[in-house]
Short mmCIF file of C-alpha atoms in Angstrom, two decimals:
data_model
loop_
_atom_site.label_atom_id
_atom_site.label_comp_id
_atom_site.label_asym_id
_atom_site.label_seq_id
_atom_site.Cartn_x
_atom_site.Cartn_y
_atom_site.Cartn_z
CA MET N 1 95.26 106.42 134.46
CA LEU N 2 95.33 109.28 131.99
CA ARG N 3 97.16 111.38 134.55
CA VAL N 4 99.88 108.77 134.81
CA GLY N 5 100.06 108.62 131.03
CA LYS N 6 100.40 112.39 130.79
CA GLN N 7 103.14 112.37 133.38
CA LYS N 8 105.04 109.70 131.48
CA ALA N 9 104.73 111.58 128.22
CA ASP N 10 105.91 114.80 129.81
CA GLY N 11 108.82 112.94 131.34
CA LEU N 12 109.83 111.74 127.89
CA GLY N 13 109.41 115.24 126.51
CA VAL N 14 106.62 114.19 124.18
CA SER N 15 103.60 116.44 124.36
CA ALA N 16 102.91 117.86 120.94
CA GLY N 17 100.30 116.06 118.90
CA LEU N 18 98.84 114.13 121.85
CA SER N 19 95.38 114.64 123.19
CA TRP N 20 94.08 112.85 126.26
CA VAL N 21 90.36 112.13 125.99
CA VAL N 22 88.17 110.15 128.35
CA GLY N 23 85.42 108.31 126.55
CA ASP N 24 83.35 105.17 126.23
CA ALA N 25 84.78 102.48 123.98
CA GLU N 26 81.27 101.48 122.95
CA GLU N 27 80.50 105.05 121.89
CA LEU N 28 83.62 106.97 121.00
CA PRO N 29 83.44 110.79 120.99
CA PHE N 30 85.06 110.99 117.56
CA ASP N 31 83.81 111.40 114.01
CA ASP N 32 83.97 108.73 111.32
CA ASP N 33 87.12 108.00 109.33
CA GLN N 34 89.50 109.88 111.58
CA PHE N 35 92.37 107.64 112.55
CA ASP N 36 95.05 105.61 110.85
CA ILE N 37 95.58 103.18 113.71
CA TYR N 38 93.43 102.08 116.65
CA THR N 39 95.24 100.20 119.40
CA ILE N 40 93.86 98.78 122.59
CA ALA N 41 96.02 96.96 125.13
CA PHE N 42 94.45 94.89 127.91
CA GLY N 43 91.34 97.02 127.64
CA ILE N 44 88.85 95.24 125.44
CA ARG N 45 88.43 92.47 127.97
CA ASN N 46 86.79 94.96 130.29
CA VAL N 47 84.29 96.27 127.76
CA THR N 48 80.76 95.01 128.33
CA HIS N 49 79.80 94.74 124.68
CA ILE N 50 82.94 93.82 122.82
CA ASP N 51 81.21 93.77 119.44
CA GLN N 52 80.09 97.36 119.91
CA ALA N 53 83.63 98.40 120.75
CA LEU N 54 84.81 96.66 117.58
CA GLN N 55 82.18 98.41 115.50
CA GLU N 56 83.19 101.75 116.97
CA ALA N 57 86.79 100.97 116.10
CA LEU N 58 85.71 100.28 112.53
CA ARG N 59 83.77 103.51 112.40
CA VAL N 60 86.51 105.86 113.54
CA LEU N 61 89.24 104.28 111.43
CA LYS N 62 90.10 105.66 108.02
CA PRO N 63 89.80 103.29 105.06
CA GLY N 64 93.00 101.29 105.13
CA GLY N 65 93.34 101.89 108.85
CA ARG N 66 94.61 99.20 111.16
CA PHE N 67 93.03 97.83 114.32
CA MET N 68 95.41 96.24 116.79
CA CYS N 69 94.48 94.61 120.06
CA LEU N 70 96.78 93.18 122.69
CA GLU N 71 94.89 91.00 125.10
CA PHE N 72 95.11 87.98 127.35
CA SER N 73 94.15 84.82 125.58
CA LYS N 74 94.15 81.04 125.76
CA VAL N 75 97.37 79.18 126.37
CA THR N 76 97.79 76.57 123.65
CA ASN N 77 100.23 74.19 125.31
CA PRO N 78 98.34 71.96 127.81
CA VAL N 79 101.25 71.62 130.25
CA LEU N 80 101.85 75.32 130.30
CA ALA N 81 98.08 75.85 130.64
CA ARG N 82 97.98 73.84 133.87
CA LEU N 83 100.90 75.77 135.32
CA TYR N 84 99.39 79.05 134.23
CA ASP N 85 96.01 78.23 135.77
CA ALA N 86 97.62 77.24 139.05
CA TYR N 87 99.67 80.44 139.08
CA SER N 88 96.66 82.58 138.16
CA PHE N 89 94.26 81.31 140.76
CA GLN N 90 96.60 80.47 143.60
CA MET N 91 99.25 83.15 143.41
CA ILE N 92 98.00 86.27 141.69
CA PRO N 93 95.18 87.21 144.13
CA VAL N 94 97.51 86.50 147.03
CA LEU N 95 100.17 88.75 145.59
CA GLY N 96 97.50 91.35 144.94
CA GLU N 97 96.47 91.26 148.58
CA VAL N 98 100.00 91.39 149.86
CA ILE N 99 101.34 94.10 147.57
CA ALA N 100 98.29 96.24 146.79
CA GLY N 101 95.90 95.24 149.56
CA ASP N 102 93.30 94.27 146.97
CA TRP N 103 92.34 90.64 146.59
CA LYS N 104 89.10 91.24 144.74
CA SER N 105 90.52 93.18 141.80
CA TYR N 106 93.07 90.52 141.04
CA GLN N 107 90.48 87.80 141.42
CA TYR N 108 88.40 89.72 138.86
CA LEU N 109 91.46 89.97 136.65
CA VAL N 110 92.10 86.24 136.38
CA GLU N 111 88.40 85.45 136.05
CA SER N 112 87.93 87.98 133.26
CA ILE N 113 90.86 86.46 131.43
CA ARG N 114 89.12 83.09 131.51
CA LYS N 115 85.84 84.59 130.32
CA PHE N 116 87.40 86.32 127.34
CA PRO N 117 87.05 84.45 124.02
CA ASP N 118 90.07 82.58 122.72
CA GLN N 119 92.23 83.58 119.77
CA GLU N 120 90.15 82.06 116.98
CA GLU N 121 86.85 83.21 118.44
CA PHE N 122 88.06 86.75 118.91
CA LYS N 123 89.41 86.70 115.37
CA GLY N 124 85.92 85.73 114.23
CA MET N 125 84.42 88.60 116.19
CA ILE N 126 86.81 91.05 114.59
CA GLU N 127 85.94 89.72 111.15
CA ASP N 128 82.23 89.96 111.93
CA ALA N 129 82.66 93.59 112.86
CA GLY N 130 83.90 94.18 109.32
CA PHE N 131 87.67 93.99 109.43
CA TYR N 132 89.68 92.24 106.74
CA SER N 133 93.00 90.44 106.75
CA VAL N 134 92.63 89.56 110.42
CA LYS N 135 95.62 87.77 111.94
CA TYR N 136 96.76 86.99 115.43
CA TYR N 137 100.14 86.42 116.94
CA ASN N 138 100.65 84.53 120.18
CA LEU N 139 103.08 85.81 122.75
CA THR N 140 104.41 83.71 125.64
CA GLY N 141 102.75 80.58 124.31
CA GLY N 142 99.29 82.14 124.17
CA VAL N 143 99.17 83.95 127.49
CA VAL N 144 98.83 87.13 125.45
CA ALA N 145 97.70 87.47 121.84
CA LEU N 146 98.08 90.36 119.43
CA HIS N 147 95.21 90.62 116.94
CA SER N 148 95.38 92.84 113.88
CA GLY N 149 92.73 93.74 111.30
CA PHE N 150 92.32 96.27 108.53
CA LYS N 151 89.40 98.42 107.49
CA LEU N 152 89.33 97.99 103.72
CA MET R 1 64.72 94.04 77.20
CA ALA R 2 67.29 92.31 79.34
CA ALA R 3 69.03 95.61 79.82
CA LEU R 4 65.77 97.17 80.99
CA LEU R 5 65.20 94.39 83.53
CA ARG R 6 68.76 94.72 84.73
CA ALA R 7 68.30 98.49 85.14
CA LEU R 8 65.10 97.94 87.13
CA ARG R 9 66.84 95.45 89.38
CA VAL R 10 69.75 97.76 89.95
CA GLY R 11 67.32 100.58 90.75
CA ARG R 12 65.68 98.40 93.38
CA ALA R 13 69.11 97.45 94.63
CA LEU R 14 70.14 101.04 95.06
CA ARG R 15 67.03 101.85 97.06
CA GLY R 16 67.54 98.71 99.07
CA LEU R 17 71.17 99.60 99.71
CA GLY R 18 70.08 103.03 100.87
CA SER R 19 67.92 101.53 103.60
CA VAL R 20 70.58 99.01 104.60
CA VAL R 21 73.40 101.52 104.85
CA SER R 22 71.41 104.19 106.68
CA THR R 23 70.94 102.02 109.78
CA PRO R 24 74.10 100.02 110.16
CA ALA R 25 74.18 100.05 113.96
CA ALA R 26 70.62 98.83 114.36
CA GLN R 27 70.99 95.77 112.14
CA PRO R 28 74.01 93.70 113.08
CA PRO R 29 72.77 90.67 111.10
CA CYS R 30 73.00 92.74 107.95
CA SER R 31 76.44 93.92 108.91
CA ASN R 32 78.35 91.46 106.78
CA LEU R 33 76.65 92.59 103.58
CA THR R 34 76.76 96.20 104.73
CA ARG R 35 80.44 95.88 105.41
CA GLY R 36 81.06 94.60 101.92
CA PHE R 37 79.12 97.44 100.43
CA HIS R 38 80.32 100.01 102.95
CA ARG R 39 82.62 102.03 100.75
CA ALA R 40 81.05 101.28 97.43
CA ALA R 41 77.53 101.95 98.64
CA LEU R 42 78.37 105.44 99.79
CA ARG R 43 79.78 106.20 96.38
CA LEU R 44 76.90 104.47 94.62
CA GLN R 45 74.49 106.76 96.42
CA ASP R 46 76.53 109.78 95.50
CA GLU R 47 77.15 109.04 91.89
CA SER R 48 74.23 106.71 91.16
CA LYS R 49 76.59 104.63 89.12
CA ALA R 50 75.39 101.21 88.08
CA ASP R 51 78.71 99.61 88.82
CA LYS R 52 79.11 96.25 90.38
CA PRO R 53 78.90 96.33 94.18
CA PRO R 54 81.35 94.02 95.93
CA SER R 55 79.38 90.87 96.44
CA SER R 56 79.84 88.18 98.99
CA SER R 57 77.37 85.61 97.71
CA PRO R 58 78.43 84.68 94.17
CA SER R 59 82.11 84.96 94.92
CA SER R 60 83.73 81.57 95.14
CA THR R 61 86.93 82.64 96.84
CA PRO R 62 87.81 80.84 100.07
CA TYR R 63 87.74 84.09 102.02
CA HIS R 64 84.06 84.60 101.37
CA GLU R 65 82.97 81.01 101.87
CA HIS R 66 82.66 81.76 105.53
CA TYR R 67 80.16 84.54 104.80
CA ARG R 68 78.30 82.79 102.03
CA ALA R 69 76.64 80.50 104.53
CA HIS R 70 75.71 83.44 106.70
CA SER R 71 74.41 85.58 103.85
CA ALA R 72 72.60 82.58 102.37
CA GLU R 73 70.56 82.21 105.52
CA GLN R 74 69.80 85.90 105.47
CA GLU R 75 68.52 85.67 101.93
CA ALA R 76 66.44 82.68 102.91
CA ALA R 77 64.96 84.79 105.70
CA GLY R 78 63.44 86.77 102.89
CA ALA R 79 64.91 90.23 103.31
CA PRO R 80 63.86 91.50 99.91
CA GLN R 81 66.39 94.29 99.49
CA GLU R 82 69.31 92.00 100.18
CA HIS R 83 68.06 89.42 97.72
CA SER R 84 67.70 91.95 94.96
CA VAL R 85 71.15 93.25 95.73
CA SER R 86 72.74 89.86 95.25
CA GLU R 87 71.02 89.36 91.90
CA PRO R 88 72.65 92.20 89.99
CA ALA R 89 75.84 91.28 91.79
CA ALA R 90 75.54 87.76 90.42
CA GLU R 91 74.87 89.08 86.95
CA GLU R 92 77.69 91.55 87.08
CA ALA R 93 80.10 89.02 88.51
CA SER R 94 80.63 87.88 84.96
CA ARG R 95 81.64 91.37 83.91
CA PRO R 96 85.28 92.25 84.49
CA ASN R 97 86.13 94.40 87.50
CA THR R 98 86.17 98.09 86.83
CA SER R 99 89.55 99.74 86.95
CA TYR R 100 90.20 101.59 90.14
CA GLN R 101 90.19 104.92 88.36
CA ASP R 102 86.87 105.85 86.85
CA GLN R 103 85.74 108.78 84.77
CA SER R 104 85.45 111.40 87.47
CA GLY R 105 88.98 110.58 88.59
CA GLU R 106 87.69 109.30 91.91
CA GLN R 107 89.06 105.98 93.07
CA GLY R 108 86.40 103.28 93.25
CA GLU R 109 87.06 100.38 95.59
CA GLU R 110 85.03 97.62 94.02
CA TYR R 111 86.90 94.41 94.58
CA GLU R 112 86.00 90.85 95.40
CA THR R 113 88.78 89.75 97.70
CA GLU R 114 91.55 91.26 99.74
CA GLU R 115 94.06 89.55 97.40
CA GLN R 116 92.72 91.66 94.56
CA LEU R 117 92.96 94.80 96.64
CA GLN R 118 96.51 93.91 97.61
CA ALA R 119 97.33 93.38 93.94
CA ARG R 120 95.88 96.78 93.11
CA ILE R 121 97.85 98.48 95.86
CA LEU R 122 101.07 96.88 94.63
CA THR R 123 100.36 97.81 91.04
CA ALA R 124 99.74 101.40 92.15
CA ALA R 125 102.96 101.31 94.14
CA LEU R 126 104.97 100.47 91.01
CA GLU R 127 104.66 104.09 89.91
CA PHE R 128 106.52 105.32 92.95
CA ILE R 129 109.49 103.00 92.60
CA PRO R 130 111.71 105.45 90.72
CA LEU R 131 111.16 107.80 93.67
CA HIS R 132 111.35 105.46 96.69
CA GLY R 133 112.99 102.33 95.36
CA TRP R 134 111.63 98.86 96.07
CA THR R 135 110.65 99.65 99.65
CA VAL R 136 107.70 99.87 101.97
CA GLU R 137 107.58 103.62 101.30
CA ALA R 138 106.64 102.88 97.71
CA ILE R 139 103.83 100.63 98.93
CA ALA R 140 102.68 103.38 101.31
CA ALA R 141 102.60 105.84 98.42
CA GLY R 142 100.57 103.29 96.46
CA THR R 143 97.99 102.95 99.23
CA GLU R 144 97.68 106.70 99.50
CA MET R 145 97.08 106.93 95.79
CA LEU R 146 94.18 104.51 96.18
CA GLY R 147 92.75 106.60 98.99
CA LEU R 148 93.68 104.27 101.82
CA SER R 149 95.57 105.10 104.97
CA SER R 150 99.23 104.09 104.82
CA ALA R 151 98.63 101.89 107.86
CA SER R 152 97.40 99.29 105.38
CA THR R 153 101.00 98.60 104.33
CA GLY R 154 100.93 96.38 107.43
CA MET R 155 99.02 93.87 105.28
CA PHE R 156 102.23 93.13 103.42
CA TYR R 157 104.16 91.09 105.89
CA ASN R 158 106.98 90.56 103.43
CA GLY R 159 107.26 94.27 102.70
CA ALA R 160 109.38 95.04 99.66
CA GLY R 161 109.53 91.33 98.83
CA ASP R 162 105.79 91.35 98.18
CA LEU R 163 106.22 94.28 95.82
CA VAL R 164 109.02 92.68 93.80
CA LEU R 165 107.33 89.27 93.60
CA HIS R 166 104.09 90.91 92.50
CA PHE R 167 105.91 92.78 89.74
CA VAL R 168 107.72 89.65 88.55
CA SER R 169 104.53 87.65 88.48
CA GLN R 170 102.77 90.46 86.61
CA CYS R 171 105.53 90.53 83.98
CA ASN R 172 105.30 86.76 83.61
CA SER R 173 101.55 86.92 83.00
CA GLN R 174 102.03 89.69 80.46
CA LEU R 175 104.59 87.59 78.65
CA THR R 176 102.32 84.54 78.66
CA ASP R 177 99.53 86.66 77.19
CA ILE R 178 101.81 87.93 74.42
CA LEU R 179 103.06 84.43 73.62
CA ALA R 180 99.53 83.01 73.61
CA GLU R 181 98.45 85.78 71.27
CA GLN R 182 101.32 84.98 68.91
CA HIS R 183 100.35 81.32 69.07
CA ASN R 184 96.78 82.19 68.11
CA GLN R 185 98.02 84.24 65.20
CA ILE R 186 100.01 81.26 63.97
CA GLN R 187 96.99 78.96 64.39
CA LEU R 188 94.88 81.37 62.37
CA GLY R 189 97.53 81.38 59.70
CA GLN R 190 98.15 85.09 60.05
CA ALA R 191 101.79 84.67 61.03
CA GLU R 192 104.62 82.35 60.20
CA PRO R 193 105.83 79.95 62.90
CA LYS R 194 109.28 80.83 64.11
CA LYS R 195 112.15 78.45 64.69
CA PRO R 196 112.71 77.71 68.37
CA ALA R 197 115.97 79.61 68.64
CA GLU R 198 114.51 82.75 67.15
CA PHE R 199 111.30 82.38 69.14
CA LEU R 200 113.16 82.09 72.41
CA ARG R 201 115.37 84.99 71.55
CA ASP R 202 112.33 87.20 70.96
CA ALA R 203 110.58 85.92 74.07
CA VAL R 204 113.57 86.67 76.31
CA GLU R 205 113.97 90.11 74.77
CA THR R 206 110.28 90.92 75.26
CA ARG R 207 110.43 89.80 78.85
CA LEU R 208 113.58 91.71 79.69
CA ARG R 209 112.28 94.86 78.05
CA MET R 210 109.60 94.98 80.77
CA TYR R 211 112.37 95.84 83.22
CA ILE R 212 113.52 98.89 81.29
CA PRO R 213 111.37 101.44 83.19
CA TYR R 214 112.82 100.19 86.48
CA ILE R 215 116.34 99.46 85.36
CA GLU R 216 118.05 101.89 87.75
CA THR R 217 116.54 100.23 90.79
CA TRP R 218 116.52 96.69 89.41
CA PRO R 219 119.72 95.64 91.24
CA GLN R 220 117.92 96.40 94.50
CA ALA R 221 115.00 94.27 93.37
CA MET R 222 117.28 91.39 92.41
CA SER R 223 118.97 91.46 95.79
CA ILE R 224 115.53 91.34 97.46
CA LEU R 225 114.66 88.30 95.35
CA LEU R 226 117.82 86.59 96.53
CA LEU R 227 116.98 86.91 100.23
CA PRO R 228 116.60 83.44 101.73
CA HIS R 229 112.91 83.73 102.54
CA ASN R 230 112.17 84.94 99.01
CA ILE R 231 114.20 82.36 97.14
CA PRO R 232 111.48 79.68 96.95
CA ASP R 233 109.03 82.15 95.41
CA SER R 234 111.50 83.73 93.02
CA LEU R 235 112.72 80.32 91.84
CA LYS R 236 109.14 79.26 91.28
CA HIS R 237 108.46 82.34 89.14
CA LEU R 238 111.64 81.78 87.17
CA SER R 239 110.93 78.13 86.50
CA THR R 240 107.36 78.76 85.36
CA LEU R 241 108.61 81.55 83.12
CA VAL R 242 111.17 79.31 81.45
CA ASP R 243 108.68 76.47 81.17
CA ASP R 244 106.13 78.74 79.49
CA MET R 245 108.70 80.04 77.03
CA TRP R 246 109.72 76.52 76.00
CA TYR R 247 106.10 75.39 75.79
CA TYR R 248 105.20 78.16 73.37
CA ALA R 249 108.42 77.52 71.45
CA GLY R 250 106.96 74.11 70.72
CA ASP R 251 108.78 71.85 73.10
CA ARG R 252 106.87 68.69 73.98
CA SER R 253 109.77 66.54 75.11
CA THR R 254 109.20 64.00 77.84
CA ASP R 255 112.73 62.76 78.48
CA MET R 256 115.94 64.20 79.85
CA ASN R 257 115.74 66.92 77.23
CA TRP R 258 112.97 68.61 79.20
CA TYR R 259 115.42 69.35 82.00
CA THR R 260 118.41 70.23 79.86
CA LYS R 261 116.42 72.64 77.71
CA ARG R 262 115.01 74.48 80.68
CA ALA R 263 118.35 74.59 82.44
CA ALA R 264 119.95 76.06 79.33
CA LEU R 265 117.28 78.72 78.95
CA THR R 266 117.47 79.61 82.65
CA GLY R 267 121.18 80.16 82.27
CA ILE R 268 120.70 82.32 79.20
CA TYR R 269 117.95 84.37 80.84
CA ASN R 270 119.86 85.01 84.06
CA THR R 271 123.11 85.97 82.39
CA THR R 272 121.34 88.26 79.93
CA GLU R 273 119.52 89.94 82.82
CA LEU R 274 122.84 90.61 84.55
CA VAL R 275 124.37 91.98 81.36
CA MET R 276 121.37 94.26 80.97
CA LEU R 277 122.05 95.83 84.35
CA GLN R 278 125.51 96.89 83.22
CA ASP R 279 124.51 97.88 79.72
CA SER R 280 124.75 101.51 78.73
CA SER R 281 124.38 101.24 74.98
CA SER R 282 121.40 102.82 73.26
CA ASP R 283 118.24 100.73 73.55
CA PHE R 284 120.33 98.02 75.23
CA GLN R 285 121.66 96.84 71.89
CA ASP R 286 124.68 95.22 73.56
CA THR R 287 122.37 93.10 75.67
CA TRP R 288 120.44 91.81 72.67
CA ASP R 289 123.71 91.00 70.89
CA PHE R 290 124.86 89.10 73.96
CA LEU R 291 121.56 87.23 73.93
CA ASP R 292 121.98 86.33 70.27
CA ASN R 293 125.43 84.96 70.94
CA ARG R 294 124.31 82.85 73.89
CA ILE R 295 121.42 81.34 71.99
CA GLN R 296 123.75 80.62 69.11
CA ASP R 297 126.14 78.91 71.53
CA VAL R 298 123.42 76.63 72.78
CA VAL R 299 122.25 75.80 69.27
CA ASN R 300 125.84 75.03 68.25
CA MET R 301 126.34 72.89 71.28
CA ALA R 302 123.22 70.89 70.52
CA THR R 303 124.34 70.37 66.91
CA THR R 304 127.83 69.41 68.02
CA ALA R 305 126.45 66.96 70.56
CA LYS R 306 124.42 65.25 67.83
CA GLN R 307 127.43 65.12 65.53
CA VAL R 308 129.61 63.63 68.25
CA GLN R 309 127.02 60.99 68.92
CA ALA R 310 126.70 60.09 65.23
CA THR R 311 130.44 60.00 64.81
CA GLY R 312 130.79 57.83 67.85
CA GLU R 313 128.30 55.32 66.49
CA THR R 314 130.08 55.21 63.16
CA VAL R 315 133.42 54.71 64.81
CA VAL R 316 132.09 51.85 66.87
CA GLN R 317 130.62 50.19 63.80
CA GLY R 318 133.94 50.56 62.03
CA LEU R 319 135.79 48.91 64.90
CA MET R 320 133.34 46.04 65.02
CA GLY R 321 133.81 45.50 61.28
CA ALA R 322 137.58 45.48 61.67
CA ALA R 323 137.35 42.95 64.50
CA VAL R 324 135.15 40.58 62.46
CA THR R 325 137.55 40.85 59.50
CA LEU R 326 140.47 39.99 61.76
CA LYS R 327 138.68 36.96 63.13
CA ASN R 328 137.89 35.80 59.60
CA LEU R 329 141.51 36.20 58.57
CA THR R 330 142.88 34.20 61.48
CA GLY R 331 140.29 31.54 60.96
CA LEU R 332 138.76 31.77 64.41
CA ASN R 333 135.32 32.10 62.97
CA GLN R 334 135.24 28.70 61.40
CA ARG R 335 133.95 25.92 63.50
CA ARG R 336 135.84 22.73 63.36
#
């Protein structure tokens, strides 16, 4: 994944100021108070102990730093929710099998989406970790939510 | 004696804080208090200052209500260091917040709510307005001055609008304080009560003088206030300002006059503000002359309106008298 990222960056001509580090979200290989912004997109769902990842995010952020998380979440509209569930469980694994030859991963994907806490609960978890001014913004009716918090 | 007890409690609190902060990862239940004390505690250990740690328990703001229940059950669980920490916090909650700049020049971050921190950031940002204008860059410079990363400007979803509205509201509070102080002086008999026209003239001048440090960039600020999503807030500030000025001028009217008086003063205030933007005379003397003239106009108009009304009544009475005389002369009044 990092290789693909590096290739993309090189393709865009952006290489200065970027370092590619493999690490554990629950135990980041960085010192305290290092970063202005911490972003995680479609990653925190896969972390075993989400609260530890959130605490690590708090630790490595500078005071005033911003935590931003893009993640699948709960669809708010009931009609859309039914359609989305049908699409998720009937179509996505099938497409995964047909296109990538991998049913199981896509089955895991849709199941992990359902197991992930919803918008309000995740907001509570972020606040418990110690972030302030936590807000979330629903995209596509709640299929994806963007959460933001500040270390103050 | 009380001071000694307080010092002892704070000493216990500091030792207790030391143990809480040193093992943050191992005690997630303590995390909400630790979080609150995170920054301040590190400095408290360094400087051994007896300043007020940010407290979650005695604060009555809605933000912390969520945590009060949680911290209350922790205190009930009998963790002694946390209990002693909340006590000096409760005592010191009555003391005013320390300014963000203390004696060693280091920026303390004691605050009770994020609204207060936001207010402090915006106040710090005001210094950078001559340099950056009323923009998000000024807010970023303000956050950096307080020692925060400039990513925290993301808290201000209205951007420059937040900055301008904060400044306007701050000026309004300053004016209210000045007017209240003058009122007290009059109550105590140390000053003479002013006539409404003169009082309003002084109040408007005092208020507009607060814009003088930012007068070059004020047109930008006014245009921000006129953006559609800012208009409700800016109108609200303007109307409370005018209401306060009339209240301290002594107005207690309860009829249509309430509206006409405030409308008149709003007009005077807005036009004077616009004149001030264009004014290049020394100490804005032209603006104050303009203000005098407008207030005089309104006073004259009020006097004229009264005179017209009185004249009208007299004229009507005269006509009625003439009509009765006519009827007498023609004999219509006599019943036969």
